[in-house]
């Protein structure tokens, strides 16, 4: 058994008592930090950085040293899975990810393979091993993957979109195509998460970033069953399901075989506790709060912790931190969580 000096995140995820609320931030390893931008410059491009295990490990650890978060998350992207299946992506400056080829027919699906992580994603596994060595037990390491529906969106659409109408059209027009592709992505994702865990990831998170574009009925047919397969297959470490915008599916997500449910800022904490009574919750500060004054950030963090409570809870933003956020505001967020969530502060003190 690995001995961690700070295992707050894992204890909270397992539903055990914590002396204060653990805190980390989605997209903590990234452009908010000048130190990240310097390493990215050295690497040349996002993809060169992500595929270089030494450099990916370096930027993974930066937020632990520079921001004081209670966990590292491996620096990578959800789109490495389609690439491992045979569909390479490019990262265009300002525009984001683009797939030169897209998946539109059963024949396109047949040309894809189920990812073999030890071969196709070895660079991520190597980065995880370096991070684990260099962290030396300071904090846990989070692994991750996109949820099958979100990956499906990019593979079919070929690029980011506000509506993903081409991908959604496939759901309505061709259920067989959609389920076949979703299953292939699911099989790849299970293999990938298991490989991340074997390499040293202490917890894994599924990002269903585009969950909110589906109707409840479509979510039930095209996203939840695949997330369920992943939850049932991953038993080695705690798993977090973060389905952005899926406020309508909280109860069903809460019944999955996962340890933690991630919430975005549209989801009310008290209502979410009622809908998801027996899991740890993670979230959900609006990333825009970090544009406010230091004093306002403290007020909002205190409110958030008061509504969630200090147990069965992991503090985070409701989505990734925006790249133009001042790192001092991020530090204020992290420090405020630590300050307000120490257990003694909960027992009301006089004077
Ligand atoms: O710190 C961390 O959270 C780990 C790193 C991480 C990245 N992407 C690095 C990245 C994680 C967890 C992701 C997940 C990811 N990637 C998601 C799911 C989470 C979410 O935000 O909903 C999605 C949808 C993607 C796809 C993606 N990657 C987009 C749409 C973009 C372009 C938008 C942007 O932020 O630039 C990326 C690029 C990307 N992934 C960057 C980083 C640091 C920026 C590229 C750069 O540094 O040049």
Coordinates of C-alpha atoms in Angstrom, one line a residue, residues 138-301:
X138 CA 2.8 14.4 -1.3
X139 CA -0.7 14.3 -2.8
X140 CA -2.8 11.8 -4.8
X141 CA -2.8 11.8 -8.6
X142 CA -6.0 12.0 -10.5
X143 CA -6.3 10.2 -13.9
X144 CA -9.2 10.9 -16.3
X145 CA -11.0 10.3 -19.6
X146 CA -13.8 11.8 -21.5
X147 CA -17.2 10.1 -21.1
X148 CA -18.1 8.1 -24.2
X149 CA -20.8 10.6 -25.3
X150 CA -18.5 13.6 -25.1
X151 CA -15.8 11.7 -27.1
X152 CA -18.5 10.7 -29.6
X153 CA -19.3 14.4 -30.1
X154 CA -15.8 15.2 -31.2
X155 CA -15.3 12.1 -33.3
X156 CA -18.5 12.7 -35.3
X157 CA -18.5 16.5 -35.4
X158 CA -14.7 16.8 -36.0
X159 CA -14.4 20.0 -33.9
X160 CA -15.8 21.9 -31.0
X161 CA -19.3 23.3 -31.5
X162 CA -21.9 25.1 -29.4
X163 CA -24.7 22.7 -30.4
X164 CA -22.9 19.6 -31.7
X165 CA -25.8 19.3 -34.1
X166 CA -24.1 16.9 -36.5
X167 CA -23.3 14.5 -33.6
X168 CA -26.8 14.9 -32.2
X169 CA -28.3 14.3 -35.6
X170 CA -26.5 10.9 -35.7
X171 CA -28.3 10.0 -32.4
X172 CA -31.7 10.7 -34.0
X173 CA -31.0 9.4 -37.5
X174 CA -28.9 6.2 -36.8
X175 CA -29.2 4.6 -33.5
X176 CA -27.2 1.5 -34.6
X177 CA -24.2 3.7 -35.8
X178 CA -24.3 5.7 -32.5
X179 CA -24.4 2.7 -30.2
X180 CA -21.7 0.9 -32.2
X181 CA -19.3 3.8 -31.9
X182 CA -20.2 4.5 -28.3
X183 CA -19.4 0.9 -27.4
X184 CA -16.1 1.0 -29.1
X185 CA -15.2 4.2 -27.2
X186 CA -16.4 2.6 -24.0
X187 CA -14.2 -0.4 -24.4
X188 CA -11.2 1.8 -25.2
X189 CA -11.9 4.0 -22.2
X190 CA -12.2 1.1 -19.7
X191 CA -8.8 -0.3 -20.9
X192 CA -7.3 3.2 -20.7
X193 CA -8.5 4.0 -17.2
X194 CA -7.3 0.6 -16.0
X195 CA -3.9 1.3 -17.4
X196 CA -3.8 4.7 -15.8
X197 CA -4.6 3.0 -12.4
X198 CA -2.0 0.4 -13.0
X199 CA 0.5 3.1 -13.7
X200 CA -0.3 4.9 -10.4
X201 CA -3.5 7.0 -10.7
X202 CA -5.2 7.1 -7.3
X203 CA -8.7 8.3 -8.5
X204 CA -10.1 8.7 -11.9
X205 CA -12.6 11.2 -13.2
X206 CA -15.0 10.9 -16.2
X207 CA -15.7 14.3 -18.0
X208 CA -19.0 14.3 -19.7
X209 CA -18.5 17.9 -20.8
X210 CA -21.4 17.9 -23.3
X211 CA -24.0 16.0 -21.3
X212 CA -26.1 19.2 -21.1
X213 CA -26.9 19.3 -24.8
X214 CA -29.0 16.1 -24.5
X215 CA -32.6 15.7 -23.5
X216 CA -33.2 13.5 -20.4
X217 CA -34.4 10.7 -22.7
X218 CA -31.4 10.9 -25.0
X219 CA -29.0 11.1 -22.0
X220 CA -30.6 7.9 -20.6
X221 CA -30.2 6.1 -23.9
X222 CA -26.8 7.4 -25.2
X223 CA -24.7 8.5 -22.3
X224 CA -25.7 6.9 -19.0
X225 CA -25.5 3.2 -20.0
X226 CA -21.9 3.7 -21.2
X227 CA -20.9 5.6 -18.1
X228 CA -22.5 2.8 -16.1
X229 CA -20.4 0.2 -17.9
X230 CA -17.3 2.2 -17.0
X231 CA -18.4 2.6 -13.3
X232 CA -19.0 -1.1 -13.1
X233 CA -15.7 -2.0 -14.6
X234 CA -13.5 0.3 -12.5
X235 CA -13.4 -1.0 -8.9
X236 CA -9.7 -0.5 -8.1
X237 CA -9.9 3.2 -7.1
X238 CA -12.6 5.8 -6.5
X239 CA -14.3 7.2 -9.6
X240 CA -15.8 10.6 -10.1
X241 CA -18.6 11.3 -12.7
X242 CA -18.7 14.9 -13.8
X243 CA -21.5 15.5 -16.3
X244 CA -21.6 19.2 -17.1
X245 CA -25.2 20.5 -17.6
X246 CA -26.9 17.2 -16.7
X247 CA -28.8 18.6 -13.7
X248 CA -31.8 16.6 -14.9
X249 CA -29.9 13.3 -14.5
X250 CA -28.4 13.9 -11.0
X251 CA -30.6 11.2 -9.3
X252 CA -29.6 8.6 -11.9
X253 CA -26.0 9.5 -11.8
X254 CA -26.2 9.3 -8.0
X255 CA -27.3 5.7 -8.3
X256 CA -24.2 4.7 -10.4
X257 CA -21.4 2.6 -9.0
X258 CA -19.2 5.6 -8.5
X259 CA -17.8 7.3 -5.4
X260 CA -18.0 11.0 -6.3
X261 CA -20.5 13.1 -8.4
X262 CA -19.1 16.4 -9.8
X263 CA -21.5 19.4 -10.0
X264 CA -21.4 22.5 -12.2
X265 CA -22.5 25.9 -10.8
X266 CA -26.1 25.5 -12.2
X267 CA -26.7 22.7 -9.7
X268 CA -27.8 23.8 -6.3
X269 CA -25.8 22.2 -3.5
X270 CA -28.7 21.5 -1.1
X271 CA -30.9 20.2 -3.8
X272 CA -28.0 18.0 -5.1
X273 CA -27.5 16.5 -1.6
X274 CA -31.2 15.5 -1.6
X275 CA -31.0 14.0 -5.0
X276 CA -27.6 12.3 -4.3
X277 CA -27.8 11.4 -0.6
X278 CA -25.1 8.7 -0.3
X279 CA -22.1 10.0 -2.4
X280 CA -19.4 12.5 -2.0
X281 CA -20.1 15.7 -4.0
X282 CA -17.5 17.8 -5.9
X283 CA -17.7 21.4 -7.1
X284 CA -19.1 23.8 -7.9
X285 CA -17.9 27.5 -7.8
X286 CA -18.6 29.4 -10.9
X287 CA -15.1 30.0 -12.5
X288 CA -16.2 33.6 -13.1
X289 CA -16.2 34.2 -9.3
X290 CA -12.4 34.2 -9.7
X291 CA -12.7 37.5 -11.7
X292 CA -14.2 39.1 -8.6
X293 CA -12.3 40.9 -5.7
X294 CA -10.4 38.9 -3.2
X295 CA -13.0 39.7 -0.5
X296 CA -15.8 38.7 -2.8
X297 CA -14.1 35.4 -3.6
X298 CA -13.8 34.7 0.2
X299 CA -17.5 35.4 0.7
X300 CA -18.5 33.1 -2.2
X301 CA -16.2 30.3 -1.0

